[in-house]
Amino acid sequence: ADLVADLLVAHVELGADTGLFELLLKRAGGVVGAVGGEDSDTINDFIVGYKQGAEYYAAEKGGSVKVETNYSNDYDDPAKGKECAKALHDLGADVIFQIASKAGDGVFEAAQEGNFYAIGVDSDQKYIADDVIICSMKKEVGTSIYEAIKAYLNGDTSLWGTTWIADMSNGYVGIGYGEEGATQQVPDEVKAEVEALAAKIVSGEIKVDTTRG
């Protein structure tokens, strides 16, 4: 047990920053959406933060927002993700966050066909459809594991036997806007506001809820 470090990724922080981001981009209230792969604590941890972020920013600006969600109940079939995204768009959502792995590719396809925007997950997915993917919620899981093992091999065992949280404060989660040359829908001033809001999450000024108890 002493040689095990439990890595906990702070999905909820990124969900919150992504929710804030959507409202920054829209500059108004409205309807936003999220497609989850399944109704589970892990997926809902993203959604809890996503809702809180959107609602926080709307309240700060004196507006309102409705967050619509559904689940593909599948992680491999893009057709199911596409069906979910179309259903959310029919409810008025014009920015949809996908949290459904490969099934989420269908969200991007629906966005292209339906002329709305999407947000990627886990890695920077903008390269898949840079005309509609405005950003992605990135988790640097591989890097965090590498750094933990590197520290251990260098004689630092402080992480082992503990739960290590990979979050915004240590740089292992963040928002990606694609590679240089990718189409950018987001103005630099909006990106700067997102960074400022992320700093408030890191500092604890903005408290983010979680399904993890």
PDB file of C-alpha atoms in Angstrom:
ATOM      1  CA  ALA A   1       0.000   0.000   0.000  1.00  0.00           C
ATOM      2  CA  ASP A   2       2.904   2.340   0.695  1.00  0.00           C
ATOM      3  CA  LEU A   3       3.949   2.139  -2.962  1.00  0.00           C
ATOM      4  CA  VAL A   4       0.586   3.253  -4.282  1.00  0.00           C
ATOM      5  CA  ALA A   5      -0.474   6.827  -5.011  1.00  0.00           C
ATOM      6  CA  ASP A   6      -4.163   7.391  -5.713  1.00  0.00           C
ATOM      7  CA  LEU A   7      -4.524   9.986  -8.465  1.00  0.00           C
ATOM      8  CA  LEU A   8      -7.787  11.938  -8.262  1.00  0.00           C
ATOM      9  CA  VAL A   9      -8.525  14.225 -11.209  1.00  0.00           C
ATOM     10  CA  ALA A  10     -10.511  17.340 -10.331  1.00  0.00           C
ATOM     11  CA  HIS A  11     -13.117  17.016 -13.096  1.00  0.00           C
ATOM     12  CA  VAL A  12     -15.403  19.367 -11.244  1.00  0.00           C
ATOM     13  CA  GLU A  13     -12.961  22.299 -11.488  1.00  0.00           C
ATOM     14  CA  LEU A  14     -12.762  21.969 -15.246  1.00  0.00           C
ATOM     15  CA  GLY A  15     -16.495  21.531 -15.489  1.00  0.00           C
ATOM     16  CA  ALA A  16     -16.930  24.771 -13.606  1.00  0.00           C
ATOM     17  CA  ASP A  17     -14.440  26.664 -15.733  1.00  0.00           C
ATOM     18  CA  THR A  18     -16.038  25.313 -18.903  1.00  0.00           C
ATOM     19  CA  GLY A  19     -19.480  26.373 -17.702  1.00  0.00           C
ATOM     20  CA  LEU A  20     -18.169  29.830 -16.953  1.00  0.00           C
ATOM     21  CA  PHE A  21     -16.521  29.874 -20.335  1.00  0.00           C
ATOM     22  CA  GLU A  22     -19.739  29.220 -22.189  1.00  0.00           C
ATOM     23  CA  LEU A  23     -21.487  32.131 -20.584  1.00  0.00           C
ATOM     24  CA  LEU A  24     -18.481  34.348 -21.274  1.00  0.00           C
ATOM     25  CA  LEU A  25     -18.683  33.441 -24.926  1.00  0.00           C
ATOM     26  CA  LYS A  26     -22.435  33.910 -25.149  1.00  0.00           C
ATOM     27  CA  ARG A  27     -22.425  37.108 -23.039  1.00  0.00           C
ATOM     28  CA  ALA A  28     -25.998  36.407 -22.049  1.00  0.00           C
ATOM     29  CA  GLY A  29     -28.287  33.869 -20.490  1.00  0.00           C
ATOM     30  CA  GLY A  30     -29.834  31.113 -22.533  1.00  0.00           C
ATOM     31  CA  VAL A  31     -29.595  27.362 -22.825  1.00  0.00           C
ATOM     32  CA  VAL A  32     -26.431  25.269 -22.774  1.00  0.00           C
ATOM     33  CA  GLY A  33     -26.093  21.505 -22.814  1.00  0.00           C
ATOM     34  CA  ALA A  34     -23.967  18.519 -21.839  1.00  0.00           C
ATOM     35  CA  VAL A  35     -23.950  14.957 -23.150  1.00  0.00           C
ATOM     36  CA  GLY A  36     -22.615  12.411 -20.656  1.00  0.00           C
ATOM     37  CA  GLY A  37     -21.585   8.860 -21.449  1.00  0.00           C
ATOM     38  CA  GLU A  38     -23.537   7.512 -18.496  1.00  0.00           C
ATOM     39  CA  ASP A  39     -25.345   8.643 -15.374  1.00  0.00           C
ATOM     40  CA  SER A  40     -22.480   8.017 -12.923  1.00  0.00           C
ATOM     41  CA  ASP A  41     -20.659   9.951 -10.217  1.00  0.00           C
ATOM     42  CA  THR A  42     -17.576  10.382 -12.411  1.00  0.00           C
ATOM     43  CA  ILE A  43     -19.490  11.845 -15.358  1.00  0.00           C
ATOM     44  CA  ASN A  44     -21.804  13.848 -13.124  1.00  0.00           C
ATOM     45  CA  ASP A  45     -18.763  15.389 -11.446  1.00  0.00           C
ATOM     46  CA  PHE A  46     -18.100  17.171 -14.736  1.00  0.00           C
ATOM     47  CA  ILE A  47     -21.753  18.166 -15.029  1.00  0.00           C
ATOM     48  CA  VAL A  48     -22.070  19.471 -11.460  1.00  0.00           C
ATOM     49  CA  GLY A  49     -19.201  21.874 -12.046  1.00  0.00           C
ATOM     50  CA  TYR A  50     -20.470  22.719 -15.511  1.00  0.00           C
ATOM     51  CA  LYS A  51     -23.885  23.717 -14.166  1.00  0.00           C
ATOM     52  CA  GLN A  52     -22.427  25.609 -11.252  1.00  0.00           C
ATOM     53  CA  GLY A  53     -20.064  27.516 -13.498  1.00  0.00           C
ATOM     54  CA  ALA A  54     -22.774  28.531 -15.943  1.00  0.00           C
ATOM     55  CA  GLU A  55     -25.160  29.531 -13.160  1.00  0.00           C
ATOM     56  CA  TYR A  56     -22.449  31.434 -11.286  1.00  0.00           C
ATOM     57  CA  TYR A  57     -21.530  33.564 -14.246  1.00  0.00           C
ATOM     58  CA  ALA A  58     -25.153  34.187 -15.227  1.00  0.00           C
ATOM     59  CA  ALA A  59     -25.907  35.354 -11.681  1.00  0.00           C
ATOM     60  CA  GLU A  60     -22.819  37.595 -11.681  1.00  0.00           C
ATOM     61  CA  LYS A  61     -24.064  39.259 -14.863  1.00  0.00           C
ATOM     62  CA  GLY A  62     -27.663  39.501 -13.740  1.00  0.00           C
ATOM     63  CA  GLY A  63     -28.864  36.984 -16.302  1.00  0.00           C
ATOM     64  CA  SER A  64     -30.161  33.442 -16.263  1.00  0.00           C
ATOM     65  CA  VAL A  65     -29.207  30.170 -17.880  1.00  0.00           C
ATOM     66  CA  LYS A  66     -30.782  26.754 -18.268  1.00  0.00           C
ATOM     67  CA  VAL A  67     -28.479  23.747 -18.411  1.00  0.00           C
ATOM     68  CA  GLU A  68     -29.921  20.752 -20.254  1.00  0.00           C
ATOM     69  CA  THR A  69     -28.235  17.344 -19.960  1.00  0.00           C
ATOM     70  CA  ASN A  70     -28.727  13.838 -21.248  1.00  0.00           C
ATOM     71  CA  TYR A  71     -26.760  10.587 -21.474  1.00  0.00           C
ATOM     72  CA  SER A  72     -25.745   8.466 -24.440  1.00  0.00           C
ATOM     73  CA  ASN A  73     -25.391   5.370 -22.198  1.00  0.00           C
ATOM     74  CA  ASP A  74     -22.557   4.411 -24.507  1.00  0.00           C
ATOM     75  CA  TYR A  75     -18.942   5.483 -24.943  1.00  0.00           C
ATOM     76  CA  ASP A  76     -18.221   4.033 -28.379  1.00  0.00           C
ATOM     77  CA  ASP A  77     -21.086   4.853 -30.755  1.00  0.00           C
ATOM     78  CA  PRO A  78     -20.968   8.379 -32.252  1.00  0.00           C
ATOM     79  CA  ALA A  79     -24.511   7.937 -33.567  1.00  0.00           C
ATOM     80  CA  LYS A  80     -25.823   7.875 -29.995  1.00  0.00           C
ATOM     81  CA  GLY A  81     -23.854  10.978 -29.048  1.00  0.00           C
ATOM     82  CA  LYS A  82     -25.170  12.721 -32.136  1.00  0.00           C
ATOM     83  CA  GLU A  83     -28.754  11.827 -31.264  1.00  0.00           C
ATOM     84  CA  CYS A  84     -28.267  13.225 -27.751  1.00  0.00           C
ATOM     85  CA  ALA A  85     -26.745  16.456 -29.054  1.00  0.00           C
ATOM     86  CA  LYS A  86     -29.572  16.981 -31.537  1.00  0.00           C
ATOM     87  CA  ALA A  87     -32.112  16.485 -28.753  1.00  0.00           C
ATOM     88  CA  LEU A  88     -30.361  19.110 -26.612  1.00  0.00           C
ATOM     89  CA  HIS A  89     -30.131  21.501 -29.546  1.00  0.00           C
ATOM     90  CA  ASP A  90     -33.877  21.060 -30.101  1.00  0.00           C
ATOM     91  CA  LEU A  91     -34.275  22.283 -26.511  1.00  0.00           C
ATOM     92  CA  GLY A  92     -32.346  25.433 -27.392  1.00  0.00           C
ATOM     93  CA  ALA A  93     -28.768  24.518 -26.406  1.00  0.00           C
ATOM     94  CA  ASP A  94     -26.322  26.170 -28.774  1.00  0.00           C
ATOM     95  CA  VAL A  95     -23.143  25.151 -26.960  1.00  0.00           C
ATOM     96  CA  ILE A  96     -22.853  21.484 -25.916  1.00  0.00           C
ATOM     97  CA  PHE A  97     -20.146  19.923 -23.760  1.00  0.00           C
ATOM     98  CA  GLN A  98     -19.427  16.286 -24.617  1.00  0.00           C
ATOM     99  CA  ILE A  99     -18.349  13.908 -21.839  1.00  0.00           C
ATOM    100  CA  ALA A 100     -18.890  10.655 -23.702  1.00  0.00           C
ATOM    101  CA  SER A 101     -15.516   9.594 -25.145  1.00  0.00           C
ATOM    102  CA  LYS A 102     -15.833   8.262 -28.732  1.00  0.00           C
ATOM    103  CA  ALA A 103     -19.615   8.646 -28.637  1.00  0.00           C
ATOM    104  CA  GLY A 104     -18.931  12.352 -28.178  1.00  0.00           C
ATOM    105  CA  ASP A 105     -17.608  12.546 -31.726  1.00  0.00           C
ATOM    106  CA  GLY A 106     -21.262  12.468 -32.705  1.00  0.00           C
ATOM    107  CA  VAL A 107     -21.773  15.697 -30.755  1.00  0.00           C
ATOM    108  CA  PHE A 108     -19.212  17.380 -33.005  1.00  0.00           C
ATOM    109  CA  GLU A 109     -20.911  16.014 -36.116  1.00  0.00           C
ATOM    110  CA  ALA A 110     -24.284  17.278 -34.900  1.00  0.00           C
ATOM    111  CA  ALA A 111     -22.739  20.684 -34.206  1.00  0.00           C
ATOM    112  CA  GLN A 112     -21.424  20.915 -37.746  1.00  0.00           C
ATOM    113  CA  GLU A 113     -24.763  19.925 -39.222  1.00  0.00           C
ATOM    114  CA  GLY A 114     -26.847  22.017 -36.835  1.00  0.00           C
ATOM    115  CA  ASN A 115     -24.677  25.144 -36.820  1.00  0.00           C
ATOM    116  CA  PHE A 116     -23.961  25.229 -33.099  1.00  0.00           C
ATOM    117  CA  TYR A 117     -20.829  24.909 -30.958  1.00  0.00           C
ATOM    118  CA  ALA A 118     -19.303  22.065 -28.967  1.00  0.00           C
ATOM    119  CA  ILE A 119     -16.712  21.597 -26.232  1.00  0.00           C
ATOM    120  CA  GLY A 120     -14.289  18.663 -26.171  1.00  0.00           C
ATOM    121  CA  VAL A 121     -13.060  16.631 -23.216  1.00  0.00           C
ATOM    122  CA  ASP A 122      -9.980  14.876 -21.798  1.00  0.00           C
ATOM    123  CA  SER A 123      -7.570  16.096 -24.510  1.00  0.00           C
ATOM    124  CA  ASP A 124      -7.472  19.047 -26.891  1.00  0.00           C
ATOM    125  CA  GLN A 125     -10.014  17.868 -29.473  1.00  0.00           C
ATOM    126  CA  LYS A 126     -10.220  21.015 -31.546  1.00  0.00           C
ATOM    127  CA  TYR A 127      -8.337  19.348 -34.400  1.00  0.00           C
ATOM    128  CA  ILE A 128     -11.357  17.073 -34.976  1.00  0.00           C
ATOM    129  CA  ALA A 129     -13.639  19.950 -36.050  1.00  0.00           C
ATOM    130  CA  ASP A 130     -12.078  23.337 -35.396  1.00  0.00           C
ATOM    131  CA  ASP A 131     -15.014  25.085 -37.055  1.00  0.00           C
ATOM    132  CA  VAL A 132     -17.359  24.121 -34.182  1.00  0.00           C
ATOM    133  CA  ILE A 133     -15.204  22.988 -31.240  1.00  0.00           C
ATOM    134  CA  ILE A 134     -14.505  26.196 -29.345  1.00  0.00           C
ATOM    135  CA  CYS A 135     -12.300  24.620 -26.667  1.00  0.00           C
ATOM    136  CA  SER A 136     -11.626  21.405 -24.799  1.00  0.00           C
ATOM    137  CA  MET A 137     -11.344  20.426 -21.149  1.00  0.00           C
ATOM    138  CA  LYS A 138      -7.890  18.829 -20.900  1.00  0.00           C
ATOM    139  CA  LYS A 139      -6.603  16.356 -18.340  1.00  0.00           C
ATOM    140  CA  GLU A 140      -2.846  15.752 -18.352  1.00  0.00           C
ATOM    141  CA  VAL A 141      -3.193  12.317 -16.745  1.00  0.00           C
ATOM    142  CA  GLY A 142      -0.188  10.823 -18.529  1.00  0.00           C
ATOM    143  CA  THR A 143       2.042  13.708 -17.483  1.00  0.00           C
ATOM    144  CA  SER A 144       0.860  13.557 -13.881  1.00  0.00           C
ATOM    145  CA  ILE A 145       1.572   9.822 -13.658  1.00  0.00           C
ATOM    146  CA  TYR A 146       4.988  10.327 -15.272  1.00  0.00           C
ATOM    147  CA  GLU A 147       5.884  13.060 -12.782  1.00  0.00           C
ATOM    148  CA  ALA A 148       4.756  10.928  -9.831  1.00  0.00           C
ATOM    149  CA  ILE A 149       6.867   7.971 -10.956  1.00  0.00           C
ATOM    150  CA  LYS A 150       9.820  10.243 -11.744  1.00  0.00           C
ATOM    151  CA  ALA A 151       9.645  11.715  -8.239  1.00  0.00           C
ATOM    152  CA  TYR A 152       9.570   8.228  -6.709  1.00  0.00           C
ATOM    153  CA  LEU A 153      12.583   7.071  -8.743  1.00  0.00           C
ATOM    154  CA  ASN A 154      14.417  10.183  -7.579  1.00  0.00           C
ATOM    155  CA  GLY A 155      13.802   9.207  -3.971  1.00  0.00           C
ATOM    156  CA  ASP A 156      10.763  11.400  -3.259  1.00  0.00           C
ATOM    157  CA  THR A 157       8.117   9.113  -1.763  1.00  0.00           C
ATOM    158  CA  SER A 158       5.900  11.872  -0.378  1.00  0.00           C
ATOM    159  CA  LEU A 159       3.070  11.110  -2.836  1.00  0.00           C
ATOM    160  CA  TRP A 160       2.997   7.379  -2.241  1.00  0.00           C
ATOM    161  CA  GLY A 161       0.371   6.055   0.123  1.00  0.00           C
ATOM    162  CA  THR A 162      -1.629   9.257  -0.401  1.00  0.00           C
ATOM    163  CA  THR A 163      -4.427  10.545  -2.596  1.00  0.00           C
ATOM    164  CA  TRP A 164      -2.897  13.041  -4.990  1.00  0.00           C
ATOM    165  CA  ILE A 165      -5.305  15.456  -6.631  1.00  0.00           C
ATOM    166  CA  ALA A 166      -4.478  16.563 -10.170  1.00  0.00           C
ATOM    167  CA  ASP A 167      -6.185  19.922 -10.523  1.00  0.00           C
ATOM    168  CA  MET A 168      -5.816  23.480 -11.797  1.00  0.00           C
ATOM    169  CA  SER A 169      -3.406  24.423  -9.038  1.00  0.00           C
ATOM    170  CA  ASN A 170      -0.735  22.000 -10.231  1.00  0.00           C
ATOM    171  CA  GLY A 171      -1.420  22.481 -13.924  1.00  0.00           C
ATOM    172  CA  TYR A 172      -2.667  18.994 -14.725  1.00  0.00           C
ATOM    173  CA  VAL A 173      -6.100  20.140 -15.844  1.00  0.00           C
ATOM    174  CA  GLY A 174      -6.885  23.103 -18.050  1.00  0.00           C
ATOM    175  CA  ILE A 175      -8.569  24.390 -21.190  1.00  0.00           C
ATOM    176  CA  GLY A 176      -7.176  23.886 -24.694  1.00  0.00           C
ATOM    177  CA  TYR A 177      -7.914  26.035 -27.724  1.00  0.00           C
ATOM    178  CA  GLY A 178      -6.194  23.933 -30.370  1.00  0.00           C
ATOM    179  CA  GLU A 179      -2.843  24.116 -32.104  1.00  0.00           C
ATOM    180  CA  GLU A 180      -1.433  27.237 -33.704  1.00  0.00           C
ATOM    181  CA  GLY A 181      -3.367  28.018 -36.861  1.00  0.00           C
ATOM    182  CA  ALA A 182      -6.626  26.444 -35.659  1.00  0.00           C
ATOM    183  CA  THR A 183      -9.792  28.451 -36.152  1.00  0.00           C
ATOM    184  CA  GLN A 184     -10.471  30.505 -33.037  1.00  0.00           C
ATOM    185  CA  GLN A 185     -14.004  31.480 -32.055  1.00  0.00           C
ATOM    186  CA  VAL A 186     -12.906  32.853 -28.701  1.00  0.00           C
ATOM    187  CA  PRO A 187     -11.518  36.396 -28.421  1.00  0.00           C
ATOM    188  CA  ASP A 188      -8.343  36.892 -26.379  1.00  0.00           C
ATOM    189  CA  GLU A 189     -10.189  39.038 -23.852  1.00  0.00           C
ATOM    190  CA  VAL A 190     -12.613  36.195 -23.162  1.00  0.00           C
ATOM    191  CA  LYS A 191      -9.707  33.787 -22.677  1.00  0.00           C
ATOM    192  CA  ALA A 192      -8.234  36.260 -20.198  1.00  0.00           C
ATOM    193  CA  GLU A 193     -11.513  36.366 -18.256  1.00  0.00           C
ATOM    194  CA  VAL A 194     -11.550  32.568 -18.156  1.00  0.00           C
ATOM    195  CA  GLU A 195      -8.024  32.574 -16.723  1.00  0.00           C
ATOM    196  CA  ALA A 196      -9.081  35.080 -14.074  1.00  0.00           C
ATOM    197  CA  LEU A 197     -12.041  32.909 -13.103  1.00  0.00           C
ATOM    198  CA  ALA A 198      -9.822  29.816 -12.999  1.00  0.00           C
ATOM    199  CA  ALA A 199      -7.525  31.671 -10.593  1.00  0.00           C
ATOM    200  CA  LYS A 200     -10.510  32.276  -8.312  1.00  0.00           C
ATOM    201  CA  ILE A 201     -11.229  28.550  -8.289  1.00  0.00           C
ATOM    202  CA  VAL A 202      -7.601  27.762  -7.448  1.00  0.00           C
ATOM    203  CA  SER A 203      -7.534  30.345  -4.654  1.00  0.00           C
ATOM    204  CA  GLY A 204     -10.773  29.042  -3.164  1.00  0.00           C
ATOM    205  CA  GLU A 205     -12.669  32.289  -3.771  1.00  0.00           C
ATOM    206  CA  ILE A 206     -15.064  30.271  -5.918  1.00  0.00           C
ATOM    207  CA  LYS A 207     -16.071  27.041  -4.179  1.00  0.00           C
ATOM    208  CA  VAL A 208     -16.979  24.242  -6.566  1.00  0.00           C
ATOM    209  CA  ASP A 209     -19.397  21.452  -5.666  1.00  0.00           C
ATOM    210  CA  THR A 210     -18.623  17.804  -6.388  1.00  0.00           C
ATOM    211  CA  THR A 211     -20.292  14.394  -6.486  1.00  0.00           C
ATOM    212  CA  ARG A 212     -17.345  12.894  -4.626  1.00  0.00           C
ATOM    213  CA  GLY A 213     -18.647  13.858  -1.199  1.00  0.00           C
TER     214      GLY A 213
END
